[in-house]
Amino acid sequence: MGASMPVSREAVVSLTLILALLAGALIAQASGETFYVTLATRIAILALAATGLNLALGLGGLVSFGHAAFFGIGGYACGILAIHAYNGEPMILGLPGTQTMPVIWLAALVASGLVAVAIGALSLRTSGVYFIMITLAFAQMIYYFAISWPAYGGEDGLSIFVRDNFPGVNTLKPLPFFLICFALLAAGLFFFGLVRDSRFGAALQAARQNPVRVAALGMAPFRIRLVAFVLSAMMTGVAGALYVDLNRFVSPSMLSWQMSGELIVLVVLGGTGRLAGPLAGAALYVLFEFLLGGMTERWQFFLGLILLLVVLFARGGVVGLLAGRARHG
Amino acid sequence: MAEPALGVAGLVKSFGALKATDGVDLQLNAGEIHALIGPNGAGKSTLIGQIAGTLRPDRGEIRLYGRDVTHLDASGRSRLGVARTFQVSSLVDEFSALRNVMLAVQGRSRTSYRFIRNVMNDRTLVDPAREALDRVGLSKRADVPASELSHGERRQLEIAVALALGPKVFLLDEPMAGMGPDGSRALTGFLHRLREEAPILLVEHDMDAVFALADRVSVLVYGRVVASGTVDEIRNDPVVREAYLGEPAA
């Protein structure tokens, strides 16, 4: 035993990936290529959404095929609050809209969390394929509800014209907005790391592997999973709000099952249950979309090919390839 | 007289036409080891499952120190002090031996909704867990994942996990299974002392261990208790000798 705790290889890989994203955006800004800053922002937001899913899927083994619901609810929370503030019309109950990001995030957090309590309380009574299908069904219900809700654009979606503001920051410029998203991603990853190594995380990961044993130790797997599911949804919800501010647009496509699938792909590609897995997955996905998407419209075919290789030969995803197998103390 | 630690009354459990538990009455008193023996398929594990709360009985009642716990699930009964080991070791395989026991310490203290502190730096979990591993002689293997432990070590770890729960009743489902003669002898000595901490309902096939340890023995055949008594009474019971111990009646 050495005198000091060795820093794990995974920690080094995680830190490198996070700093690479930051460096990429700063270099792009310095060289005047602000488009790449926007690309980095997209990576940060998708990584945050997928980190939320990673809590449920990676730590808890809960294969939610409905996380687009929370991504979209966060998105609509942002869009609805912003459009009311823009028009100066009060919402239901006479509440005013807002264009202040922290308030919007709070709304996204609460809205996606409440919906997750309802969806989780019902769907977590099942497992396996049934859980996948029930989460999908709930997300589809919300998707069709959004489509048939003309007040907020229905199928066409809702444009918010001006990006929301953050006290003391000019969010209209790409780099400051990137830094906001990056800070939230960093906070999300930090939270994920805390939870993973905490008592709650121990119970959650144990419930994934052996729920009968967990119950025999006096812990209720259902409640533990429900809490994890709600936390997971809240993080994805906040990412949804950021996504709308990035695009200045929210539409039902954020709630679609393709979006749910995309989030799962990001997690699996990067490394299920690994801290930086979703970030690696999101970076790969966005870069692929950009690089190959410029050459062929069928870029997703090649993404599928890579995903196939990862599932067949590299179960730990990108992070697994870089940092080796996960260790549990 | 004080309430028994565990009281089972009129317990019935059917799987289709099969009556796995057929009107079982059973008592476990403080400070004793009550052994439950019977041929394969007699319903011993089904009975343990119902007492631990993983199986729901069709009829009957289970009391823990006088308190009716029949309606509680496995986690609820564990919180009231029922610790069980599994016939086939059931551990958290990716976790190290130490973390498996730490999880039991955490379950006992009902502190699973803490999100901040790193468990590996948490001495209130690590210290009691190391102590439990030490007691079963598994300290040197503390950092090995449960999946990489030998069969015998996994049996020991099951016991350590149960110890860490600090229970009021132990339900041990064939703890000696596959342990080898040395392991069985060591465990026999250990269980002999363990009854001071909490009474033990012991399901076991190893008759040497049963006769060495048990204060009382109940014989389960086809879901019914056909005989119950002290070791000597059971040894000399002609019905038991013929039906179970495989000896012709003298």
Coordinates of C-alpha atoms in Angstrom, one line a residue:
Chain A
M1 CA 0.0 0.0 0.0
G2 CA 1.3 3.4 -1.0
A3 CA 1.2 6.3 1.4
S4 CA -1.3 8.3 -0.7
M5 CA -4.5 7.1 -2.3
P6 CA -3.8 6.4 -6.0
V7 CA -6.0 8.4 -8.3
S8 CA -8.1 5.9 -10.3
R9 CA -7.7 5.7 -14.0
E10 CA -11.4 6.4 -14.5
A11 CA -11.0 9.7 -12.6
V12 CA -8.2 10.8 -14.9
V13 CA -10.3 9.9 -18.0
S14 CA -13.3 11.7 -16.6
L15 CA -11.4 14.8 -15.8
T16 CA -9.7 14.8 -19.2
L17 CA -13.0 14.5 -21.1
I18 CA -14.5 17.4 -19.1
L19 CA -11.5 19.6 -19.6
A20 CA -11.3 18.7 -23.3
L21 CA -14.9 20.0 -23.7
L22 CA -14.0 23.2 -22.0
A23 CA -10.8 23.6 -23.9
G24 CA -12.5 22.9 -27.2
A25 CA -15.1 25.7 -26.6
L26 CA -12.4 28.2 -25.5
I27 CA -10.1 27.4 -28.5
A28 CA -13.1 27.7 -30.9
Q29 CA -14.0 31.1 -29.3
A30 CA -10.4 32.3 -29.5
S31 CA -10.1 31.4 -33.2
G32 CA -13.4 33.1 -33.9
E33 CA -15.2 29.8 -34.9
T34 CA -18.3 30.4 -32.7
F35 CA -20.2 27.6 -34.5
Y36 CA -18.0 25.1 -32.7
V37 CA -18.9 26.8 -29.4
T38 CA -22.5 26.0 -30.2
L39 CA -21.5 22.5 -31.0
A40 CA -19.8 22.2 -27.6
T41 CA -22.9 23.6 -26.0
R42 CA -25.0 20.9 -27.6
I43 CA -22.6 18.3 -26.3
A44 CA -22.8 19.7 -22.8
I45 CA -26.6 19.8 -22.8
L46 CA -27.1 16.3 -24.2
A47 CA -24.4 15.0 -21.8
L48 CA -26.3 16.5 -18.9
A49 CA -29.6 14.9 -20.1
A50 CA -27.9 11.5 -20.5
T51 CA -26.1 11.9 -17.1
G52 CA -29.6 12.1 -15.6
L53 CA -30.6 8.9 -17.4
N54 CA -27.3 7.3 -16.3
L55 CA -28.5 7.7 -12.7
A56 CA -31.5 5.5 -13.3
L57 CA -30.1 3.3 -16.1
G58 CA -26.5 3.0 -15.1
L59 CA -26.7 2.8 -11.3
G60 CA -30.2 1.5 -10.9
G61 CA -30.5 -0.7 -14.0
L62 CA -33.8 1.0 -14.8
V63 CA -34.0 1.0 -18.6
S64 CA -36.3 3.9 -19.0
F65 CA -37.4 4.2 -22.6
G66 CA -39.3 7.4 -21.7
H67 CA -36.8 9.9 -20.6
A68 CA -37.7 12.1 -23.5
A69 CA -40.8 12.9 -21.5
F70 CA -38.7 14.7 -18.8
F71 CA -36.4 16.3 -21.4
G72 CA -39.5 17.6 -23.2
I73 CA -41.3 18.7 -20.0
G74 CA -38.2 20.7 -19.0
G75 CA -38.2 22.1 -22.5
Y76 CA -41.8 23.1 -22.4
A77 CA -41.5 24.5 -18.9
C78 CA -38.8 26.8 -20.4
G79 CA -40.8 27.6 -23.6
I80 CA -44.1 28.3 -21.8
L81 CA -42.5 30.5 -19.1
A82 CA -40.5 32.4 -21.7
I83 CA -43.4 33.0 -24.1
H84 CA -45.6 34.3 -21.4
A85 CA -43.0 36.7 -20.1
Y86 CA -42.4 37.8 -23.7
N87 CA -46.1 38.4 -24.4
G88 CA -46.7 39.8 -20.9
E89 CA -49.7 37.4 -20.5
P90 CA -50.2 35.7 -17.2
M91 CA -50.4 31.8 -17.2
I92 CA -52.9 29.7 -15.4
L93 CA -53.6 30.8 -11.8
G94 CA -52.5 34.3 -12.9
L95 CA -48.8 33.4 -12.4
P96 CA -46.4 35.5 -14.5
G97 CA -43.9 34.1 -17.0
T98 CA -40.2 34.6 -16.6
Q99 CA -37.1 34.8 -18.7
T100 CA -34.7 34.3 -15.8
M101 CA -32.8 31.1 -16.3
P102 CA -32.5 30.0 -12.6
V103 CA -36.3 30.3 -12.1
I104 CA -36.9 28.4 -15.3
W105 CA -34.5 25.7 -14.2
L106 CA -36.4 25.4 -10.9
A107 CA -39.7 25.1 -12.8
A108 CA -38.2 22.4 -15.1
L109 CA -36.8 20.6 -12.0
V110 CA -40.2 20.6 -10.2
A111 CA -42.3 19.8 -13.3
S112 CA -40.2 16.9 -14.4
G113 CA -39.8 15.7 -10.9
L114 CA -43.6 15.6 -10.2
V115 CA -44.3 13.8 -13.5
A116 CA -41.5 11.3 -12.6
V117 CA -43.1 10.6 -9.2
A118 CA -46.4 9.6 -11.0
I119 CA -44.7 7.7 -13.9
G120 CA -42.2 6.0 -11.5
A121 CA -44.8 5.0 -8.9
L122 CA -46.7 3.1 -11.5
S123 CA -43.9 1.8 -13.8
L124 CA -41.5 0.7 -11.1
R125 CA -44.0 -2.0 -10.0
T126 CA -42.9 -3.8 -13.1
S127 CA -39.5 -4.8 -14.4
G128 CA -37.6 -5.9 -17.5
V129 CA -39.5 -5.5 -20.8
Y130 CA -42.6 -4.3 -19.1
F131 CA -40.8 -1.4 -17.4
I132 CA -39.4 -0.4 -20.8
M133 CA -42.8 -0.5 -22.4
I134 CA -44.6 1.3 -19.7
T135 CA -42.1 4.2 -19.6
L136 CA -42.4 4.3 -23.4
A137 CA -46.2 4.4 -23.2
F138 CA -46.2 7.3 -20.7
A139 CA -43.8 9.3 -22.8
Q140 CA -45.9 8.7 -25.9
M141 CA -49.0 9.9 -24.0
I142 CA -47.3 13.2 -23.1
Y143 CA -46.0 13.4 -26.7
Y144 CA -49.5 13.2 -28.2
F145 CA -50.8 15.6 -25.5
A146 CA -48.2 18.2 -26.7
I147 CA -49.1 17.7 -30.3
S148 CA -52.8 18.3 -29.6
W149 CA -52.3 21.3 -27.4
P150 CA -52.7 24.3 -29.7
A151 CA -52.1 26.9 -27.1
Y152 CA -48.4 26.2 -27.2
G153 CA -47.9 25.5 -30.9
G154 CA -49.2 21.9 -31.1
E155 CA -47.3 20.0 -33.7
D156 CA -45.5 23.1 -34.9
G157 CA -43.8 23.8 -31.6
L158 CA -43.1 27.1 -30.0
S159 CA -40.4 29.7 -30.7
I160 CA -39.2 31.8 -27.9
F161 CA -37.4 34.4 -30.1
V162 CA -34.9 35.6 -27.5
R163 CA -32.7 33.4 -25.3
D164 CA -33.6 33.7 -21.6
N165 CA -31.2 35.7 -19.4
F166 CA -29.0 34.9 -16.5
P167 CA -28.1 37.6 -13.9
G168 CA -24.8 39.2 -14.8
V169 CA -24.2 37.2 -18.0
N170 CA -24.8 38.0 -21.6
T171 CA -26.5 34.8 -22.6
L172 CA -26.9 35.9 -26.2
K173 CA -23.2 35.4 -26.9
P174 CA -22.3 31.8 -27.5
L175 CA -19.4 31.4 -25.0
P176 CA -21.2 32.7 -21.9
F177 CA -24.1 30.5 -22.7
F178 CA -21.8 27.6 -23.2
L179 CA -20.2 28.3 -19.8
I180 CA -23.6 28.2 -18.1
C181 CA -24.4 24.9 -19.7
F182 CA -20.9 23.6 -18.9
A183 CA -21.2 24.6 -15.2
L184 CA -24.5 22.8 -15.0
L185 CA -23.0 19.7 -16.6
A186 CA -20.1 19.9 -14.1
A187 CA -22.6 20.2 -11.3
G188 CA -24.6 17.3 -12.7
L189 CA -21.5 15.1 -12.9
F190 CA -20.4 16.0 -9.5
F191 CA -23.9 15.1 -8.1
F192 CA -23.8 11.8 -10.0
G193 CA -20.4 11.0 -8.4
L194 CA -21.7 11.9 -5.0
V195 CA -24.7 9.7 -5.3
R196 CA -22.8 6.8 -6.8
D197 CA -20.4 6.7 -3.8
S198 CA -23.1 7.4 -1.1
R199 CA -25.2 5.2 1.0
F200 CA -28.1 5.8 -1.3
G201 CA -25.9 4.9 -4.3
A202 CA -24.8 1.7 -2.6
A203 CA -28.4 0.7 -2.0
L204 CA -29.4 1.6 -5.6
Q205 CA -26.6 -0.4 -7.2
A206 CA -27.2 -3.3 -4.9
A207 CA -30.9 -3.3 -5.8
R208 CA -29.9 -3.5 -9.4
Q209 CA -27.8 -6.6 -8.8
N210 CA -29.9 -8.4 -6.1
P211 CA -33.2 -6.9 -4.9
V212 CA -34.0 -9.9 -2.8
R213 CA -30.8 -9.4 -0.8
V214 CA -31.5 -5.7 -0.5
A215 CA -35.0 -6.4 0.9
A216 CA -33.5 -8.9 3.4
L217 CA -31.3 -6.1 4.7
G218 CA -34.4 -4.0 5.6
M219 CA -34.3 -1.7 2.6
A220 CA -37.2 -1.3 0.2
P221 CA -36.0 -1.6 -3.4
F222 CA -39.1 0.1 -4.8
R223 CA -38.6 3.3 -2.8
I224 CA -35.0 3.5 -3.5
R225 CA -35.6 3.1 -7.2
L226 CA -38.4 5.7 -7.2
V227 CA -36.2 8.3 -5.6
A228 CA -33.5 7.5 -8.1
F229 CA -35.9 7.7 -11.0
V230 CA -37.2 11.1 -9.8
L231 CA -33.6 12.5 -9.4
S232 CA -32.8 11.2 -12.8
A233 CA -35.8 12.8 -14.4
M234 CA -35.1 16.2 -12.7
M235 CA -31.6 16.3 -14.1
T236 CA -32.8 15.4 -17.6
G237 CA -35.6 18.0 -17.2
V238 CA -33.1 20.8 -16.5
A239 CA -31.1 19.8 -19.6
G240 CA -34.3 20.0 -21.6
A241 CA -34.7 23.7 -20.5
L242 CA -31.2 24.4 -21.6
Y243 CA -31.8 22.7 -24.9
V244 CA -34.7 25.0 -25.6
D245 CA -32.6 28.0 -24.8
L246 CA -29.9 26.8 -27.2
N247 CA -32.4 26.4 -30.1
R248 CA -34.8 29.1 -29.0
F249 CA -37.4 26.6 -29.9
V250 CA -39.4 23.7 -28.3
S251 CA -41.5 21.1 -30.2
P252 CA -43.0 17.7 -29.5
S253 CA -40.0 16.1 -31.1
M254 CA -38.2 16.6 -27.8
L255 CA -40.8 14.3 -26.3
S256 CA -40.6 11.6 -29.0
W257 CA -39.5 8.1 -28.5
Q258 CA -36.6 8.7 -30.9
M259 CA -35.3 11.2 -28.3
S260 CA -35.7 8.6 -25.5
G261 CA -33.7 6.1 -27.7
E262 CA -31.1 8.7 -28.4
L263 CA -30.5 9.3 -24.7
I264 CA -30.1 5.5 -24.1
V265 CA -27.6 5.4 -27.0
L266 CA -25.6 8.2 -25.5
V267 CA -25.3 6.3 -22.2
V268 CA -24.5 2.9 -23.7
L269 CA -22.1 4.4 -26.2
G270 CA -20.1 6.2 -23.6
G271 CA -20.3 3.6 -20.8
T272 CA -23.3 2.6 -18.7
G273 CA -22.9 3.6 -15.1
R274 CA -19.6 5.4 -15.7
L275 CA -19.3 8.9 -14.5
A276 CA -18.1 10.4 -17.8
G277 CA -19.9 7.9 -20.0
P278 CA -22.8 10.2 -21.1
L279 CA -20.3 13.0 -21.9
A280 CA -18.2 10.6 -24.0
G281 CA -21.3 9.4 -25.7
A282 CA -22.7 12.8 -26.3
A283 CA -19.4 14.1 -27.7
L284 CA -19.1 11.1 -30.1
Y285 CA -22.7 11.5 -31.1
V286 CA -22.6 15.2 -31.9
L287 CA -19.2 15.0 -33.6
F288 CA -20.4 12.1 -35.7
E289 CA -23.6 14.0 -36.6
F290 CA -21.5 17.0 -37.6
L291 CA -18.6 15.3 -39.4
L292 CA -20.5 12.5 -41.2
G293 CA -23.7 14.4 -41.4
G294 CA -21.9 16.9 -43.7
M295 CA -20.9 14.0 -46.1
T296 CA -24.0 11.8 -46.0
E297 CA -27.5 11.9 -44.8
R298 CA -27.1 8.3 -43.7
W299 CA -24.7 9.2 -40.9
Q300 CA -26.9 7.4 -38.4
F301 CA -26.1 4.1 -40.2
F302 CA -22.5 4.5 -39.2
L303 CA -23.4 5.5 -35.7
G304 CA -25.5 2.3 -35.5
L305 CA -22.5 0.4 -36.7
I306 CA -20.3 1.8 -33.9
L307 CA -23.0 1.2 -31.4
L308 CA -23.2 -2.4 -32.5
L309 CA -19.4 -2.8 -32.1
V310 CA -19.6 -1.2 -28.6
V311 CA -22.4 -3.6 -27.5
L312 CA -20.6 -6.6 -28.9
F313 CA -17.0 -5.9 -28.0
A314 CA -16.8 -3.1 -25.5
R315 CA -19.5 -3.4 -22.9
G316 CA -18.0 -0.6 -20.9
G317 CA -18.4 1.8 -23.8
V318 CA -15.9 4.5 -24.6
V319 CA -15.0 5.0 -21.0
G320 CA -14.6 1.3 -20.5
L321 CA -12.1 1.2 -23.4
L322 CA -10.1 4.1 -21.9
A323 CA -10.3 3.3 -18.2
G324 CA -10.9 -0.4 -18.0
R325 CA -13.5 -2.1 -15.9
A326 CA -15.4 -0.4 -13.1
R327 CA -14.3 -1.2 -9.6
H328 CA -16.5 -1.2 -6.6
G329 CA -14.4 -0.5 -3.5
Chain B
M1 CA -43.7 -17.3 30.5
A2 CA -42.2 -14.8 28.2
E3 CA -43.3 -14.6 24.6
P4 CA -41.3 -16.8 22.2
A5 CA -38.8 -15.0 19.9
L6 CA -40.6 -16.4 17.0
G7 CA -44.0 -18.0 16.9
V8 CA -45.5 -19.7 13.9
A9 CA -49.1 -20.8 14.1
G10 CA -51.3 -22.7 11.6
L11 CA -49.2 -21.7 8.6
V12 CA -50.4 -23.0 5.2
K13 CA -48.9 -22.4 1.8
S14 CA -50.0 -24.1 -1.4
F15 CA -48.5 -24.0 -4.8
G16 CA -51.4 -25.3 -7.0
A17 CA -52.3 -28.7 -5.7
L18 CA -49.0 -29.0 -3.7
K19 CA -49.3 -28.1 0.0
A20 CA -45.7 -27.0 0.7
T21 CA -46.6 -25.9 4.2
D22 CA -49.5 -27.7 5.7
G23 CA -50.5 -26.3 9.1
V24 CA -47.2 -25.7 10.7
D25 CA -46.8 -24.6 14.3
L26 CA -43.4 -23.7 15.5
Q27 CA -41.7 -21.8 18.3
L28 CA -38.3 -20.5 18.8
N29 CA -37.4 -19.4 22.3
A30 CA -34.8 -16.9 23.4
G31 CA -31.3 -18.4 23.7
E32 CA -32.0 -21.6 21.8
I33 CA -31.1 -23.2 18.5
H34 CA -34.2 -24.9 17.0
A35 CA -33.2 -27.1 14.1
L36 CA -35.6 -27.8 11.3
I37 CA -34.8 -31.1 9.5
G38 CA -36.5 -33.1 6.8
P39 CA -35.9 -34.7 3.5
N40 CA -35.5 -32.7 0.3
G41 CA -38.8 -31.2 -0.8
A42 CA -40.2 -31.2 2.7
G43 CA -40.9 -27.5 2.5
K44 CA -38.1 -26.2 4.7
S45 CA -37.0 -23.4 2.5
T46 CA -40.6 -22.5 1.7
L47 CA -41.2 -22.2 5.4
I48 CA -38.1 -20.0 5.9
G49 CA -39.2 -17.9 3.0
Q50 CA -42.6 -17.3 4.7
I51 CA -40.9 -16.4 8.0
A52 CA -38.5 -14.1 6.3
G53 CA -41.3 -12.4 4.4
T54 CA -40.3 -13.2 0.8
L55 CA -43.3 -15.6 0.5
R56 CA -46.8 -14.8 1.6
P57 CA -48.6 -17.6 3.5
D58 CA -52.1 -18.5 2.5
R59 CA -53.2 -18.8 6.1
G60 CA -51.8 -18.7 9.5
E61 CA -49.8 -16.2 11.6
I62 CA -46.2 -15.3 12.3
R63 CA -45.3 -13.5 15.5
L64 CA -42.0 -11.9 16.4
Y65 CA -41.7 -11.4 20.2
G66 CA -45.4 -11.4 20.4
R67 CA -45.9 -8.9 17.5
D68 CA -47.9 -10.1 14.5
V69 CA -45.7 -9.6 11.5
T70 CA -47.6 -11.7 9.0
H71 CA -48.6 -8.7 6.9
L72 CA -45.0 -7.3 6.7
D73 CA -42.8 -7.8 3.7
A74 CA -39.1 -8.9 3.8
S75 CA -37.7 -5.5 4.4
G76 CA -40.2 -4.7 7.1
R77 CA -39.4 -7.9 9.0
S78 CA -35.7 -7.3 8.6
R79 CA -36.1 -3.9 10.2
L80 CA -37.8 -5.7 13.2
G81 CA -34.8 -7.9 13.6
V82 CA -35.1 -11.0 11.4
A83 CA -31.8 -11.9 9.7
R84 CA -31.7 -14.7 7.2
T85 CA -29.1 -16.4 5.2
F86 CA -30.0 -18.0 1.9
Q87 CA -29.7 -21.7 1.0
V88 CA -27.9 -20.6 -2.2
S89 CA -25.7 -17.7 -1.4
S90 CA -27.4 -14.5 -2.4
L91 CA -25.0 -11.6 -2.3
V92 CA -24.3 -8.4 -4.2
D93 CA -21.8 -9.9 -6.6
E94 CA -20.0 -6.8 -7.9
F95 CA -19.4 -5.5 -4.4
S96 CA -16.5 -6.5 -2.3
A97 CA -17.0 -8.7 0.8
L98 CA -16.6 -5.6 2.9
R99 CA -19.2 -3.6 1.0
N100 CA -21.7 -6.4 1.2
V101 CA -21.4 -6.3 5.0
M102 CA -21.4 -2.5 5.0
L103 CA -24.7 -2.6 3.2
A104 CA -26.1 -4.6 6.0
V105 CA -24.8 -2.1 8.6
Q106 CA -26.5 0.6 6.5
G107 CA -29.7 -1.3 6.3
R108 CA -29.7 -1.9 10.1
S109 CA -29.2 1.8 10.8
R110 CA -31.9 2.8 8.2
T111 CA -29.7 5.4 6.7
S112 CA -30.0 4.6 3.0
Y113 CA -31.3 8.1 2.0
R114 CA -28.0 9.8 2.5
F115 CA -26.5 11.2 -0.7
I116 CA -23.3 13.1 0.2
R117 CA -20.8 11.1 2.1
N118 CA -18.5 8.6 0.5
V119 CA -19.3 5.2 2.1
M120 CA -15.6 4.1 1.9
N121 CA -14.6 6.9 4.2
D122 CA -17.4 6.3 6.6
R123 CA -16.1 4.6 9.7
T124 CA -19.6 4.1 11.1
L125 CA -20.1 1.7 8.2
V126 CA -16.6 0.3 7.7
D127 CA -15.7 -0.4 11.3
P128 CA -18.7 -2.6 12.2
A129 CA -18.4 -4.3 8.8
R130 CA -14.8 -5.2 9.4
E131 CA -15.7 -6.5 12.8
A132 CA -18.3 -8.8 11.4
L133 CA -15.9 -10.1 8.7
D134 CA -13.3 -10.6 11.4
R135 CA -15.7 -12.7 13.5
V136 CA -16.3 -15.2 10.6
G137 CA -12.6 -15.2 9.7
L138 CA -13.0 -13.4 6.4
S139 CA -10.9 -10.3 7.1
K140 CA -8.2 -11.1 4.6
R141 CA -10.7 -11.3 1.8
A142 CA -12.4 -8.0 2.6
D143 CA -11.6 -6.4 -0.7
V144 CA -12.4 -9.3 -3.0
P145 CA -15.6 -9.0 -5.0
A146 CA -18.2 -11.4 -3.8
S147 CA -18.4 -13.1 -7.2
E148 CA -14.7 -14.1 -6.9
L149 CA -15.0 -15.6 -3.4
S150 CA -15.0 -19.4 -3.1
H151 CA -18.2 -21.3 -2.3
G152 CA -17.2 -21.7 1.4
E153 CA -16.2 -18.0 1.7
R154 CA -19.5 -17.0 0.3
R155 CA -21.2 -19.0 2.9
Q156 CA -19.1 -17.3 5.6
L157 CA -20.0 -13.9 4.1
E158 CA -23.7 -14.7 4.3
I159 CA -23.2 -15.2 8.0
A160 CA -21.2 -12.0 8.4
V161 CA -24.0 -10.1 6.6
A162 CA -26.5 -11.6 9.0
L163 CA -24.3 -10.7 12.0
A164 CA -24.0 -7.1 10.9
L165 CA -27.8 -6.8 11.0
G166 CA -27.6 -7.3 14.8
P167 CA -30.8 -9.3 14.6
K168 CA -33.2 -10.6 17.2
V169 CA -33.7 -13.8 15.3
F170 CA -31.4 -15.7 12.9
L171 CA -32.9 -17.8 10.1
L172 CA -30.1 -19.9 8.8
D173 CA -30.9 -21.9 5.7
E174 CA -28.4 -24.7 5.4
P175 CA -25.3 -22.7 6.4
M176 CA -23.1 -25.8 6.2
A177 CA -24.0 -26.7 2.7
G178 CA -20.9 -27.5 0.7
M179 CA -18.6 -26.3 3.4
G180 CA -16.4 -29.4 3.8
P181 CA -15.7 -31.1 7.2
D182 CA -13.3 -28.5 8.5
G183 CA -15.6 -25.6 7.6
S184 CA -18.6 -27.3 9.1
R185 CA -16.7 -28.0 12.3
A186 CA -15.6 -24.4 12.6
L187 CA -19.1 -23.1 11.9
T188 CA -20.6 -25.5 14.4
G189 CA -18.4 -24.0 17.1
F190 CA -19.3 -20.5 16.0
L191 CA -23.1 -21.1 15.9
H192 CA -22.8 -22.7 19.4
R193 CA -21.8 -19.3 20.8
L194 CA -24.0 -17.3 18.5
R195 CA -27.2 -18.4 20.2
E196 CA -26.3 -16.2 23.1
E197 CA -26.8 -13.2 20.8
A198 CA -30.0 -14.2 19.3
P199 CA -31.9 -17.5 18.9
I200 CA -31.4 -19.4 15.7
L201 CA -33.8 -21.3 13.5
L202 CA -31.5 -23.6 11.7
V203 CA -32.3 -25.6 8.6
E204 CA -29.6 -28.1 8.1
H205 CA -28.9 -31.4 6.5
D206 CA -25.6 -32.1 8.3
M207 CA -26.9 -34.3 11.2
D208 CA -23.7 -34.2 13.1
A209 CA -24.1 -30.4 13.3
V210 CA -27.8 -30.6 14.1
F211 CA -27.3 -33.1 17.0
A212 CA -24.3 -31.1 18.3
L213 CA -26.1 -27.8 18.3
A214 CA -29.8 -28.0 18.6
D215 CA -31.7 -27.5 21.8
R216 CA -34.8 -28.7 20.0
V217 CA -35.5 -30.3 16.7
S218 CA -38.6 -30.3 14.5
V219 CA -39.0 -32.8 11.6
L220 CA -40.8 -31.5 8.5
V221 CA -42.2 -34.1 6.0
Y222 CA -44.5 -33.1 3.2
G223 CA -45.1 -29.7 4.7
R224 CA -46.1 -31.0 8.2
V225 CA -44.2 -31.1 11.4
V226 CA -44.2 -34.9 12.2
A227 CA -42.1 -34.8 15.3
S228 CA -40.7 -32.1 17.6
G229 CA -38.6 -32.5 20.7
T230 CA -35.1 -32.6 22.1
V231 CA -32.2 -34.1 20.3
D232 CA -32.5 -37.4 22.2
E233 CA -36.3 -37.6 21.7
I234 CA -35.9 -37.1 18.0
R235 CA -33.0 -39.6 17.8
N236 CA -35.1 -42.3 19.4
D237 CA -38.4 -41.5 17.7
P238 CA -39.2 -44.6 15.6
V239 CA -41.3 -42.6 13.1
V240 CA -38.4 -40.2 12.5
R241 CA -35.8 -43.0 12.2
E242 CA -37.8 -44.7 9.6
A243 CA -39.2 -41.8 7.7
Y244 CA -36.2 -39.6 7.7
L245 CA -33.0 -40.9 9.2
G246 CA -33.2 -43.9 6.9
E247 CA -32.8 -46.6 9.5
P248 CA -35.2 -49.4 10.0
A249 CA -37.1 -49.3 13.3
A250 CA -35.2 -51.3 15.9

